[in-house]
Amino acid sequence: MGRVQEKVVIVTGGASNPGLGHSAALSLAREGAKVVVTDIDAVGAERCAEEIRKAGGEAISLAHDVTKEAAWKEVIATTVRTFGRLDVLVNNAGIAVLKPLDELSLDDFNRQIAVNLTSVFLGCKYAAVEMRKSGGGSLINLSSVAGLVGISTCVAYGASKGGVRLMSKSLAVELGKDGIRCNSVHPGVIWTNMQAGAGNGSRTNADTMAAGLPLGRVGEPRDIANCILYLASDESDYVTGAEFTVDAGMTAA
Ligand code: NAD
């Protein structure tokens, strides 16, 4: 038996490889979950689902813009139609608008909040309806170290991730009576396409940041997937409203 055997899971933002959603989707499927991989990049999402199926797992992919309420309703309805229920939602899709305050436009700010924060509100709202019907579930929201501490050029990104952190705690308090758990995950410097983009494709930036960390290395997507797997499984049955820092000790000092 896998650690999440037969659980029905939605992972948003699963197209990017290397990416946290892609890695989480593969890990969850390997441990027995039926996975719905969604992304605004439909081709990439299908590539991830195909990889899971080729490895013997169960997965479908759906085109999904997480900022759109109608798209969320459709994704949840298709999940339940296909697999009969919804047990876990991994709100992973995100973008990083990293600009100094002077260069940050109102459009930049609103876009950042829509993709990283409004999306989490919409996902949790509609997932909770289905989870309640089957007696509970697990909401796993990707925040960041930028949701815990201030970082230069992270005015909009940090606001979105700080919002995810406290929204998760409020949801945990409100939904506990329905058996629905909600936790946030706070990655540090993890090597993905987003991280590569922040360093203009080069790993030097990430390596330099990681060199000063207690564990002294850049994280790999599986480091975050391991945390997501725990929160998706019944091993974390008594865990809600918690924040999981997976950052090589970056925010410990
Ligand atoms: P990534 O850029 O590699 O992947 C993000 C995915 O989200 C992409 O596949 C992209 O197509 C998708 N996406 C973007 N906008 C979307 C939309 N509107 N609707 C649906 N999908 C959309 O990023 P990643 O590094 O894998 O990050 C995943 C999550 O983890 C993000 O929320 C990110 O903020 C967070 N995070 C990452 C790091 C890191 O170091 N990589 C650190 C802290 C937090």
mmCIF file with all atom_site columns, N, CA, C and O and ligand atoms in Angstrom, residues 12-21 38-41 64-67 91-96 111 115-116 142-146 157 161 185-195, ligand 1:
data_model
loop_
_atom_site.group_PDB
_atom_site.id
_atom_site.type_symbol
_atom_site.label_atom_id
_atom_site.label_alt_id
_atom_site.label_comp_id
_atom_site.label_asym_id
_atom_site.label_entity_id
_atom_site.label_seq_id
_atom_site.pdbx_PDB_ins_code
_atom_site.Cartn_x
_atom_site.Cartn_y
_atom_site.Cartn_z
_atom_site.occupancy
_atom_site.B_iso_or_equiv
_atom_site.pdbx_formal_charge
_atom_site.auth_seq_id
_atom_site.auth_comp_id
_atom_site.auth_asym_id
_atom_site.auth_atom_id
_atom_site.pdbx_PDB_model_num
ATOM   1   N N   . THR A 1 12  ? -2.042 21.869 -8.857  1.00 0.00 ? 12  THR A N   1
ATOM   2   C CA  . THR A 1 12  ? -2.035 22.959 -9.850  1.00 0.00 ? 12  THR A CA  1
ATOM   3   C C   . THR A 1 12  ? -0.589 23.312 -10.212 1.00 0.00 ? 12  THR A C   1
ATOM   4   O O   . THR A 1 12  ? 0.328  23.104 -9.411  1.00 0.00 ? 12  THR A O   1
ATOM   5   N N   . GLY A 1 13  ? -0.407 23.816 -11.416 1.00 0.00 ? 13  GLY A N   1
ATOM   6   C CA  . GLY A 1 13  ? 0.931  24.230 -11.835 1.00 0.00 ? 13  GLY A CA  1
ATOM   7   C C   . GLY A 1 13  ? 1.884  23.064 -11.992 1.00 0.00 ? 13  GLY A C   1
ATOM   8   O O   . GLY A 1 13  ? 3.072  23.161 -11.666 1.00 0.00 ? 13  GLY A O   1
ATOM   9   N N   . GLY A 1 14  ? 1.386  21.954 -12.538 1.00 0.00 ? 14  GLY A N   1
ATOM   10  C CA  . GLY A 1 14  ? 2.203  20.737 -12.648 1.00 0.00 ? 14  GLY A CA  1
ATOM   11  C C   . GLY A 1 14  ? 2.997  20.618 -13.936 1.00 0.00 ? 14  GLY A C   1
ATOM   12  O O   . GLY A 1 14  ? 3.679  19.617 -14.152 1.00 0.00 ? 14  GLY A O   1
ATOM   13  N N   . ALA A 1 15  ? 2.926  21.634 -14.797 1.00 0.00 ? 15  ALA A N   1
ATOM   14  C CA  . ALA A 1 15  ? 3.577  21.522 -16.115 1.00 0.00 ? 15  ALA A CA  1
ATOM   15  C C   . ALA A 1 15  ? 5.082  21.726 -16.056 1.00 0.00 ? 15  ALA A C   1
ATOM   16  O O   . ALA A 1 15  ? 5.839  21.071 -16.770 1.00 0.00 ? 15  ALA A O   1
ATOM   17  N N   . SER A 1 16  ? 5.512  22.650 -15.241 1.00 0.00 ? 16  SER A N   1
ATOM   18  C CA  . SER A 1 16  ? 6.924  23.048 -15.240 1.00 0.00 ? 16  SER A CA  1
ATOM   19  C C   . SER A 1 16  ? 7.838  21.922 -14.752 1.00 0.00 ? 16  SER A C   1
ATOM   20  O O   . SER A 1 16  ? 7.609  21.335 -13.697 1.00 0.00 ? 16  SER A O   1
ATOM   21  N N   . ASN A 1 17  ? 8.889  21.651 -15.526 1.00 0.00 ? 17  ASN A N   1
ATOM   22  C CA  . ASN A 1 17  ? 9.855  20.597 -15.169 1.00 0.00 ? 17  ASN A CA  1
ATOM   23  C C   . ASN A 1 17  ? 11.267 21.093 -15.493 1.00 0.00 ? 17  ASN A C   1
ATOM   24  O O   . ASN A 1 17  ? 11.586 21.254 -16.675 1.00 0.00 ? 17  ASN A O   1
ATOM   25  N N   . PRO A 1 18  ? 12.128 21.346 -14.488 1.00 0.00 ? 18  PRO A N   1
ATOM   26  C CA  . PRO A 1 18  ? 11.890 21.054 -13.081 1.00 0.00 ? 18  PRO A CA  1
ATOM   27  C C   . PRO A 1 18  ? 10.955 22.077 -12.429 1.00 0.00 ? 18  PRO A C   1
ATOM   28  O O   . PRO A 1 18  ? 11.104 23.281 -12.614 1.00 0.00 ? 18  PRO A O   1
ATOM   29  N N   . GLY A 1 19  ? 10.002 21.536 -11.652 1.00 0.00 ? 19  GLY A N   1
ATOM   30  C CA  . GLY A 1 19  ? 9.047  22.387 -10.942 1.00 0.00 ? 19  GLY A CA  1
ATOM   31  C C   . GLY A 1 19  ? 8.500  21.640 -9.744  1.00 0.00 ? 19  GLY A C   1
ATOM   32  O O   . GLY A 1 19  ? 8.534  20.404 -9.707  1.00 0.00 ? 19  GLY A O   1
ATOM   33  N N   . LEU A 1 20  ? 7.992  22.389 -8.784  1.00 0.00 ? 20  LEU A N   1
ATOM   34  C CA  . LEU A 1 20  ? 7.521  21.760 -7.541  1.00 0.00 ? 20  LEU A CA  1
ATOM   35  C C   . LEU A 1 20  ? 6.236  20.969 -7.753  1.00 0.00 ? 20  LEU A C   1
ATOM   36  O O   . LEU A 1 20  ? 6.037  19.912 -7.143  1.00 0.00 ? 20  LEU A O   1
ATOM   37  N N   . GLY A 1 21  ? 5.339  21.472 -8.631  1.00 0.00 ? 21  GLY A N   1
ATOM   38  C CA  . GLY A 1 21  ? 4.083  20.769 -8.895  1.00 0.00 ? 21  GLY A CA  1
ATOM   39  C C   . GLY A 1 21  ? 4.330  19.459 -9.620  1.00 0.00 ? 21  GLY A C   1
ATOM   40  O O   . GLY A 1 21  ? 3.752  18.417 -9.276  1.00 0.00 ? 21  GLY A O   1
ATOM   41  N N   . THR A 1 38  ? -3.049 20.034 -13.239 1.00 0.00 ? 38  THR A N   1
ATOM   42  C CA  . THR A 1 38  ? -3.600 21.178 -13.974 1.00 0.00 ? 38  THR A CA  1
ATOM   43  C C   . THR A 1 38  ? -2.516 22.226 -14.194 1.00 0.00 ? 38  THR A C   1
ATOM   44  O O   . THR A 1 38  ? -1.543 22.304 -13.445 1.00 0.00 ? 38  THR A O   1
ATOM   45  N N   . ASP A 1 39  ? -2.716 23.032 -15.231 1.00 0.00 ? 39  ASP A N   1
ATOM   46  C CA  . ASP A 1 39  ? -1.784 24.136 -15.494 1.00 0.00 ? 39  ASP A CA  1
ATOM   47  C C   . ASP A 1 39  ? -2.384 25.015 -16.595 1.00 0.00 ? 39  ASP A C   1
ATOM   48  O O   . ASP A 1 39  ? -3.182 24.546 -17.411 1.00 0.00 ? 39  ASP A O   1
ATOM   49  N N   . ILE A 1 40  ? -1.963 26.265 -16.626 1.00 0.00 ? 40  ILE A N   1
ATOM   50  C CA  . ILE A 1 40  ? -2.339 27.149 -17.723 1.00 0.00 ? 40  ILE A CA  1
ATOM   51  C C   . ILE A 1 40  ? -1.653 26.661 -19.003 1.00 0.00 ? 40  ILE A C   1
ATOM   52  O O   . ILE A 1 40  ? -2.134 26.890 -20.107 1.00 0.00 ? 40  ILE A O   1
ATOM   53  N N   . ASP A 1 41  ? -0.539 25.955 -18.832 1.00 0.00 ? 41  ASP A N   1
ATOM   54  C CA  . ASP A 1 41  ? 0.184  25.304 -19.930 1.00 0.00 ? 41  ASP A CA  1
ATOM   55  C C   . ASP A 1 41  ? -0.360 23.873 -20.067 1.00 0.00 ? 41  ASP A C   1
ATOM   56  O O   . ASP A 1 41  ? 0.125  22.937 -19.427 1.00 0.00 ? 41  ASP A O   1
ATOM   57  N N   . HIS A 1 64  ? -6.045 24.910 -17.086 1.00 0.00 ? 64  HIS A N   1
ATOM   58  C CA  . HIS A 1 64  ? -6.604 25.565 -15.900 1.00 0.00 ? 64  HIS A CA  1
ATOM   59  C C   . HIS A 1 64  ? -5.884 26.879 -15.637 1.00 0.00 ? 64  HIS A C   1
ATOM   60  O O   . HIS A 1 64  ? -4.682 26.876 -15.350 1.00 0.00 ? 64  HIS A O   1
ATOM   61  N N   . ASP A 1 65  ? -6.605 27.972 -15.725 1.00 0.00 ? 65  ASP A N   1
ATOM   62  C CA  . ASP A 1 65  ? -6.069 29.255 -15.266 1.00 0.00 ? 65  ASP A CA  1
ATOM   63  C C   . ASP A 1 65  ? -6.598 29.456 -13.844 1.00 0.00 ? 65  ASP A C   1
ATOM   64  O O   . ASP A 1 65  ? -7.806 29.662 -13.643 1.00 0.00 ? 65  ASP A O   1
ATOM   65  N N   . VAL A 1 66  ? -5.699 29.399 -12.860 1.00 0.00 ? 66  VAL A N   1
ATOM   66  C CA  . VAL A 1 66  ? -6.118 29.404 -11.453 1.00 0.00 ? 66  VAL A CA  1
ATOM   67  C C   . VAL A 1 66  ? -6.709 30.736 -10.994 1.00 0.00 ? 66  VAL A C   1
ATOM   68  O O   . VAL A 1 66  ? -7.265 30.821 -9.903  1.00 0.00 ? 66  VAL A O   1
ATOM   69  N N   . THR A 1 67  ? -6.620 31.767 -11.824 1.00 0.00 ? 67  THR A N   1
ATOM   70  C CA  . THR A 1 67  ? -7.207 33.062 -11.448 1.00 0.00 ? 67  THR A CA  1
ATOM   71  C C   . THR A 1 67  ? -8.701 33.130 -11.801 1.00 0.00 ? 67  THR A C   1
ATOM   72  O O   . THR A 1 67  ? -9.376 34.089 -11.441 1.00 0.00 ? 67  THR A O   1
ATOM   73  N N   . ASN A 1 91  ? -2.282 23.583 -3.852  1.00 0.00 ? 91  ASN A N   1
ATOM   74  C CA  . ASN A 1 91  ? -2.291 24.890 -4.524  1.00 0.00 ? 91  ASN A CA  1
ATOM   75  C C   . ASN A 1 91  ? -0.846 25.320 -4.746  1.00 0.00 ? 91  ASN A C   1
ATOM   76  O O   . ASN A 1 91  ? -0.231 25.976 -3.903  1.00 0.00 ? 91  ASN A O   1
ATOM   77  N N   . ASN A 1 92  ? -0.318 24.930 -5.904  1.00 0.00 ? 92  ASN A N   1
ATOM   78  C CA  . ASN A 1 92  ? 1.109  25.134 -6.190  1.00 0.00 ? 92  ASN A CA  1
ATOM   79  C C   . ASN A 1 92  ? 1.371  26.193 -7.259  1.00 0.00 ? 92  ASN A C   1
ATOM   80  O O   . ASN A 1 92  ? 2.405  26.867 -7.223  1.00 0.00 ? 92  ASN A O   1
ATOM   81  N N   . ALA A 1 93  ? 0.466  26.345 -8.223  1.00 0.00 ? 93  ALA A N   1
ATOM   82  C CA  . ALA A 1 93  ? 0.698  27.278 -9.342  1.00 0.00 ? 93  ALA A CA  1
ATOM   83  C C   . ALA A 1 93  ? 1.073  28.653 -8.813  1.00 0.00 ? 93  ALA A C   1
ATOM   84  O O   . ALA A 1 93  ? 0.482  29.137 -7.845  1.00 0.00 ? 93  ALA A O   1
ATOM   85  N N   . GLY A 1 94  ? 2.042  29.276 -9.447  1.00 0.00 ? 94  GLY A N   1
ATOM   86  C CA  . GLY A 1 94  ? 2.433  30.607 -8.991  1.00 0.00 ? 94  GLY A CA  1
ATOM   87  C C   . GLY A 1 94  ? 3.370  31.282 -9.965  1.00 0.00 ? 94  GLY A C   1
ATOM   88  O O   . GLY A 1 94  ? 3.930  30.639 -10.863 1.00 0.00 ? 94  GLY A O   1
ATOM   89  N N   . ILE A 1 95  ? 3.497  32.583 -9.797  1.00 0.00 ? 95  ILE A N   1
ATOM   90  C CA  . ILE A 1 95  ? 4.477  33.363 -10.553 1.00 0.00 ? 95  ILE A CA  1
ATOM   91  C C   . ILE A 1 95  ? 5.221  34.248 -9.554  1.00 0.00 ? 95  ILE A C   1
ATOM   92  O O   . ILE A 1 95  ? 4.735  34.474 -8.441  1.00 0.00 ? 95  ILE A O   1
ATOM   93  N N   . ALA A 1 96  ? 6.386  34.719 -9.966  1.00 0.00 ? 96  ALA A N   1
ATOM   94  C CA  . ALA A 1 96  ? 7.166  35.606 -9.087  1.00 0.00 ? 96  ALA A CA  1
ATOM   95  C C   . ALA A 1 96  ? 7.430  36.916 -9.822  1.00 0.00 ? 96  ALA A C   1
ATOM   96  O O   . ALA A 1 96  ? 8.223  36.957 -10.761 1.00 0.00 ? 96  ALA A O   1
ATOM   97  N N   . ARG A 1 111 ? -1.676 41.461 -10.659 1.00 0.00 ? 111 ARG A N   1
ATOM   98  C CA  . ARG A 1 111 ? -1.444 40.167 -11.317 1.00 0.00 ? 111 ARG A CA  1
ATOM   99  C C   . ARG A 1 111 ? -0.817 39.181 -10.322 1.00 0.00 ? 111 ARG A C   1
ATOM   100 O O   . ARG A 1 111 ? -1.189 38.019 -10.253 1.00 0.00 ? 111 ARG A O   1
ATOM   101 N N   . VAL A 1 115 ? -2.681 35.616 -9.214  1.00 0.00 ? 115 VAL A N   1
ATOM   102 C CA  . VAL A 1 115 ? -2.154 34.272 -9.511  1.00 0.00 ? 115 VAL A CA  1
ATOM   103 C C   . VAL A 1 115 ? -1.762 33.533 -8.227  1.00 0.00 ? 115 VAL A C   1
ATOM   104 O O   . VAL A 1 115 ? -1.985 32.326 -8.108  1.00 0.00 ? 115 VAL A O   1
ATOM   105 N N   . ASN A 1 116 ? -1.186 34.228 -7.267  1.00 0.00 ? 116 ASN A N   1
ATOM   106 C CA  . ASN A 1 116 ? -0.650 33.532 -6.083  1.00 0.00 ? 116 ASN A CA  1
ATOM   107 C C   . ASN A 1 116 ? -1.605 33.471 -4.891  1.00 0.00 ? 116 ASN A C   1
ATOM   108 O O   . ASN A 1 116 ? -1.441 32.592 -4.041  1.00 0.00 ? 116 ASN A O   1
ATOM   109 N N   . LEU A 1 142 ? 1.092  26.356 -1.228  1.00 0.00 ? 142 LEU A N   1
ATOM   110 C CA  . LEU A 1 142 ? 2.495  26.747 -1.388  1.00 0.00 ? 142 LEU A CA  1
ATOM   111 C C   . LEU A 1 142 ? 2.639  28.233 -1.095  1.00 0.00 ? 142 LEU A C   1
ATOM   112 O O   . LEU A 1 142 ? 2.155  29.079 -1.847  1.00 0.00 ? 142 LEU A O   1
ATOM   113 N N   . SER A 1 143 ? 3.322  28.519 0.008   1.00 0.00 ? 143 SER A N   1
ATOM   114 C CA  . SER A 1 143 ? 3.725  29.883 0.316   1.00 0.00 ? 143 SER A CA  1
ATOM   115 C C   . SER A 1 143 ? 5.205  29.972 -0.042  1.00 0.00 ? 143 SER A C   1
ATOM   116 O O   . SER A 1 143 ? 5.622  29.455 -1.086  1.00 0.00 ? 143 SER A O   1
ATOM   117 N N   . SER A 1 144 ? 6.012  30.565 0.810   1.00 0.00 ? 144 SER A N   1
ATOM   118 C CA  . SER A 1 144 ? 7.440  30.775 0.515   1.00 0.00 ? 144 SER A CA  1
ATOM   119 C C   . SER A 1 144 ? 8.111  31.295 1.775   1.00 0.00 ? 144 SER A C   1
ATOM   120 O O   . SER A 1 144 ? 7.425  31.762 2.704   1.00 0.00 ? 144 SER A O   1
ATOM   121 N N   . VAL A 1 145 ? 9.442  31.283 1.787   1.00 0.00 ? 145 VAL A N   1
ATOM   122 C CA  . VAL A 1 145 ? 10.142 32.003 2.863   1.00 0.00 ? 145 VAL A CA  1
ATOM   123 C C   . VAL A 1 145 ? 9.785  33.485 2.774   1.00 0.00 ? 145 VAL A C   1
ATOM   124 O O   . VAL A 1 145 ? 9.767  34.197 3.790   1.00 0.00 ? 145 VAL A O   1
ATOM   125 N N   . ALA A 1 146 ? 9.437  33.944 1.558   1.00 0.00 ? 146 ALA A N   1
ATOM   126 C CA  . ALA A 1 146 ? 9.031  35.344 1.371   1.00 0.00 ? 146 ALA A CA  1
ATOM   127 C C   . ALA A 1 146 ? 7.660  35.628 1.988   1.00 0.00 ? 146 ALA A C   1
ATOM   128 O O   . ALA A 1 146 ? 7.223  36.778 2.022   1.00 0.00 ? 146 ALA A O   1
ATOM   129 N N   . TYR A 1 157 ? 5.291  39.844 -4.281  1.00 0.00 ? 157 TYR A N   1
ATOM   130 C CA  . TYR A 1 157 ? 5.407  38.390 -4.056  1.00 0.00 ? 157 TYR A CA  1
ATOM   131 C C   . TYR A 1 157 ? 5.224  38.071 -2.564  1.00 0.00 ? 157 TYR A C   1
ATOM   132 O O   . TYR A 1 157 ? 4.462  37.169 -2.196  1.00 0.00 ? 157 TYR A O   1
ATOM   133 N N   . LYS A 1 161 ? 2.394  35.783 -0.684  1.00 0.00 ? 161 LYS A N   1
ATOM   134 C CA  . LYS A 1 161 ? 2.758  34.587 0.078   1.00 0.00 ? 161 LYS A CA  1
ATOM   135 C C   . LYS A 1 161 ? 2.439  34.725 1.570   1.00 0.00 ? 161 LYS A C   1
ATOM   136 O O   . LYS A 1 161 ? 2.106  33.746 2.241   1.00 0.00 ? 161 LYS A O   1
ATOM   137 N N   . VAL A 1 185 ? 3.191  25.500 3.031   1.00 0.00 ? 185 VAL A N   1
ATOM   138 C CA  . VAL A 1 185 ? 4.566  25.020 2.839   1.00 0.00 ? 185 VAL A CA  1
ATOM   139 C C   . VAL A 1 185 ? 5.399  26.214 2.370   1.00 0.00 ? 185 VAL A C   1
ATOM   140 O O   . VAL A 1 185 ? 4.971  26.965 1.489   1.00 0.00 ? 185 VAL A O   1
ATOM   141 N N   . HIS A 1 186 ? 6.588  26.381 2.986   1.00 0.00 ? 186 HIS A N   1
ATOM   142 C CA  . HIS A 1 186 ? 7.421  27.561 2.728   1.00 0.00 ? 186 HIS A CA  1
ATOM   143 C C   . HIS A 1 186 ? 8.800  27.148 2.207   1.00 0.00 ? 186 HIS A C   1
ATOM   144 O O   . HIS A 1 186 ? 9.747  27.017 2.985   1.00 0.00 ? 186 HIS A O   1
ATOM   145 N N   . PRO A 1 187 ? 8.906  26.962 0.881   1.00 0.00 ? 187 PRO A N   1
ATOM   146 C CA  . PRO A 1 187 ? 10.215 26.585 0.325   1.00 0.00 ? 187 PRO A CA  1
ATOM   147 C C   . PRO A 1 187 ? 11.198 27.748 0.385   1.00 0.00 ? 187 PRO A C   1
ATOM   148 O O   . PRO A 1 187 ? 10.809 28.920 0.357   1.00 0.00 ? 187 PRO A O   1
ATOM   149 N N   . GLY A 1 188 ? 12.487 27.370 0.424   1.00 0.00 ? 188 GLY A N   1
ATOM   150 C CA  . GLY A 1 188 ? 13.555 28.367 0.338   1.00 0.00 ? 188 GLY A CA  1
ATOM   151 C C   . GLY A 1 188 ? 14.028 28.475 -1.100  1.00 0.00 ? 188 GLY A C   1
ATOM   152 O O   . GLY A 1 188 ? 13.253 28.822 -1.994  1.00 0.00 ? 188 GLY A O   1
ATOM   153 N N   . VAL A 1 189 ? 15.290 28.165 -1.331  1.00 0.00 ? 189 VAL A N   1
ATOM   154 C CA  . VAL A 1 189 ? 15.861 28.258 -2.690  1.00 0.00 ? 189 VAL A CA  1
ATOM   155 C C   . VAL A 1 189 ? 15.848 26.864 -3.312  1.00 0.00 ? 189 VAL A C   1
ATOM   156 O O   . VAL A 1 189 ? 16.687 26.023 -2.998  1.00 0.00 ? 189 VAL A O   1
ATOM   157 N N   . ILE A 1 190 ? 14.895 26.628 -4.193  1.00 0.00 ? 190 ILE A N   1
ATOM   158 C CA  . ILE A 1 190 ? 14.729 25.289 -4.798  1.00 0.00 ? 190 ILE A CA  1
ATOM   159 C C   . ILE A 1 190 ? 14.933 25.411 -6.306  1.00 0.00 ? 190 ILE A C   1
ATOM   160 O O   . ILE A 1 190 ? 14.371 26.328 -6.938  1.00 0.00 ? 190 ILE A O   1
ATOM   161 N N   . TRP A 1 191 ? 15.687 24.482 -6.874  1.00 0.00 ? 191 TRP A N   1
ATOM   162 C CA  . TRP A 1 191 ? 16.022 24.578 -8.294  1.00 0.00 ? 191 TRP A CA  1
ATOM   163 C C   . TRP A 1 191 ? 14.837 24.140 -9.167  1.00 0.00 ? 191 TRP A C   1
ATOM   164 O O   . TRP A 1 191 ? 14.526 22.960 -9.288  1.00 0.00 ? 191 TRP A O   1
ATOM   165 N N   . THR A 1 192 ? 14.177 25.141 -9.763  1.00 0.00 ? 192 THR A N   1
ATOM   166 C CA  . THR A 1 192 ? 13.036 24.921 -10.669 1.00 0.00 ? 192 THR A CA  1
ATOM   167 C C   . THR A 1 192 ? 13.157 25.936 -11.803 1.00 0.00 ? 192 THR A C   1
ATOM   168 O O   . THR A 1 192 ? 14.048 26.801 -11.787 1.00 0.00 ? 192 THR A O   1
ATOM   169 N N   . ASN A 1 193 ? 12.226 25.880 -12.728 1.00 0.00 ? 193 ASN A N   1
ATOM   170 C CA  . ASN A 1 193 ? 12.233 26.885 -13.804 1.00 0.00 ? 193 ASN A CA  1
ATOM   171 C C   . ASN A 1 193 ? 12.015 28.302 -13.259 1.00 0.00 ? 193 ASN A C   1
ATOM   172 O O   . ASN A 1 193 ? 12.550 29.261 -13.799 1.00 0.00 ? 193 ASN A O   1
ATOM   173 N N   . MET A 1 194 ? 11.221 28.411 -12.180 1.00 0.00 ? 194 MET A N   1
ATOM   174 C CA  . MET A 1 194 ? 11.020 29.740 -11.583 1.00 0.00 ? 194 MET A CA  1
ATOM   175 C C   . MET A 1 194 ? 12.334 30.286 -11.036 1.00 0.00 ? 194 MET A C   1
ATOM   176 O O   . MET A 1 194 ? 12.687 31.448 -11.249 1.00 0.00 ? 194 MET A O   1
ATOM   177 N N   . GLN A 1 195 ? 13.067 29.427 -10.335 1.00 0.00 ? 195 GLN A N   1
ATOM   178 C CA  . GLN A 1 195 ? 14.354 29.833 -9.754  1.00 0.00 ? 195 GLN A CA  1
ATOM   179 C C   . GLN A 1 195 ? 15.346 30.162 -10.870 1.00 0.00 ? 195 GLN A C   1
ATOM   180 O O   . GLN A 1 195 ? 16.098 31.136 -10.790 1.00 0.00 ? 195 GLN A O   1
HETATM 181 P P1  . NAD B 2 .   ? 7.580  27.150 -11.814 1.00 0.00 ? 1   NAD B P1  1
HETATM 182 O O1  . NAD B 2 .   ? 7.552  28.480 -12.478 1.00 0.00 ? 1   NAD B O1  1
HETATM 183 O O2  . NAD B 2 .   ? 8.673  26.214 -12.157 1.00 0.00 ? 1   NAD B O2  1
HETATM 184 O O3  . NAD B 2 .   ? 6.171  26.445 -12.033 1.00 0.00 ? 1   NAD B O3  1
HETATM 185 C C1  . NAD B 2 .   ? 4.959  27.154 -11.809 1.00 0.00 ? 1   NAD B C1  1
HETATM 186 C C2  . NAD B 2 .   ? 3.857  26.585 -12.662 1.00 0.00 ? 1   NAD B C2  1
HETATM 187 O O4  . NAD B 2 .   ? 2.691  27.384 -12.456 1.00 0.00 ? 1   NAD B O4  1
HETATM 188 C C3  . NAD B 2 .   ? 4.172  26.639 -14.172 1.00 0.00 ? 1   NAD B C3  1
HETATM 189 O O5  . NAD B 2 .   ? 3.962  25.357 -14.748 1.00 0.00 ? 1   NAD B O5  1
HETATM 190 C C4  . NAD B 2 .   ? 3.183  27.670 -14.707 1.00 0.00 ? 1   NAD B C4  1
HETATM 191 O O6  . NAD B 2 .   ? 2.744  27.409 -16.038 1.00 0.00 ? 1   NAD B O6  1
HETATM 192 C C5  . NAD B 2 .   ? 2.044  27.558 -13.696 1.00 0.00 ? 1   NAD B C5  1
HETATM 193 N N1  . NAD B 2 .   ? 1.190  28.759 -13.707 1.00 0.00 ? 1   NAD B N1  1
HETATM 194 C C6  . NAD B 2 .   ? 1.574  30.058 -13.727 1.00 0.00 ? 1   NAD B C6  1
HETATM 195 N N2  . NAD B 2 .   ? 0.490  30.861 -13.773 1.00 0.00 ? 1   NAD B N2  1
HETATM 196 C C7  . NAD B 2 .   ? -0.606 30.039 -13.777 1.00 0.00 ? 1   NAD B C7  1
HETATM 197 C C8  . NAD B 2 .   ? -2.009 30.276 -13.832 1.00 0.00 ? 1   NAD B C8  1
HETATM 198 N N3  . NAD B 2 .   ? -2.530 31.512 -13.884 1.00 0.00 ? 1   NAD B N3  1
HETATM 199 N N4  . NAD B 2 .   ? -2.837 29.200 -13.809 1.00 0.00 ? 1   NAD B N4  1
HETATM 200 C C9  . NAD B 2 .   ? -2.331 27.942 -13.755 1.00 0.00 ? 1   NAD B C9  1
HETATM 201 N N5  . NAD B 2 .   ? -1.016 27.661 -13.732 1.00 0.00 ? 1   NAD B N5  1
HETATM 202 C C10 . NAD B 2 .   ? -0.155 28.711 -13.742 1.00 0.00 ? 1   NAD B C10 1
HETATM 203 O O7  . NAD B 2 .   ? 7.586  27.453 -10.239 1.00 0.00 ? 1   NAD B O7  1
HETATM 204 P P2  . NAD B 2 .   ? 8.066  26.544 -8.993  1.00 0.00 ? 1   NAD B P2  1
HETATM 205 O O8  . NAD B 2 .   ? 9.399  26.992 -8.597  1.00 0.00 ? 1   NAD B O8  1
HETATM 206 O O9  . NAD B 2 .   ? 7.799  25.106 -9.253  1.00 0.00 ? 1   NAD B O9  1
HETATM 207 O O10 . NAD B 2 .   ? 7.071  27.089 -7.878  1.00 0.00 ? 1   NAD B O10 1
HETATM 208 C C11 . NAD B 2 .   ? 5.893  26.423 -7.482  1.00 0.00 ? 1   NAD B C11 1
HETATM 209 C C12 . NAD B 2 .   ? 5.297  27.157 -6.285  1.00 0.00 ? 1   NAD B C12 1
HETATM 210 O O11 . NAD B 2 .   ? 6.259  27.190 -5.220  1.00 0.00 ? 1   NAD B O11 1
HETATM 211 C C13 . NAD B 2 .   ? 4.958  28.629 -6.589  1.00 0.00 ? 1   NAD B C13 1
HETATM 212 O O12 . NAD B 2 .   ? 3.774  28.970 -5.896  1.00 0.00 ? 1   NAD B O12 1
HETATM 213 C C14 . NAD B 2 .   ? 6.156  29.377 -6.041  1.00 0.00 ? 1   NAD B C14 1
HETATM 214 O O13 . NAD B 2 .   ? 5.839  30.705 -5.712  1.00 0.00 ? 1   NAD B O13 1
HETATM 215 C C15 . NAD B 2 .   ? 6.504  28.537 -4.830  1.00 0.00 ? 1   NAD B C15 1
HETATM 216 N N6  . NAD B 2 .   ? 7.909  28.698 -4.388  1.00 0.00 ? 1   NAD B N6  1
HETATM 217 C C16 . NAD B 2 .   ? 8.950  28.289 -5.162  1.00 0.00 ? 1   NAD B C16 1
HETATM 218 C C17 . NAD B 2 .   ? 10.253 28.463 -4.703  1.00 0.00 ? 1   NAD B C17 1
HETATM 219 C C18 . NAD B 2 .   ? 11.473 28.005 -5.482  1.00 0.00 ? 1   NAD B C18 1
HETATM 220 O O14 . NAD B 2 .   ? 12.604 28.258 -5.035  1.00 0.00 ? 1   NAD B O14 1
HETATM 221 N N7  . NAD B 2 .   ? 11.339 27.363 -6.614  1.00 0.00 ? 1   NAD B N7  1
HETATM 222 C C19 . NAD B 2 .   ? 10.488 29.049 -3.448  1.00 0.00 ? 1   NAD B C19 1
HETATM 223 C C20 . NAD B 2 .   ? 9.405  29.456 -2.691  1.00 0.00 ? 1   NAD B C20 1
HETATM 224 C C21 . NAD B 2 .   ? 8.107  29.254 -3.155  1.00 0.00 ? 1   NAD B C21 1
#
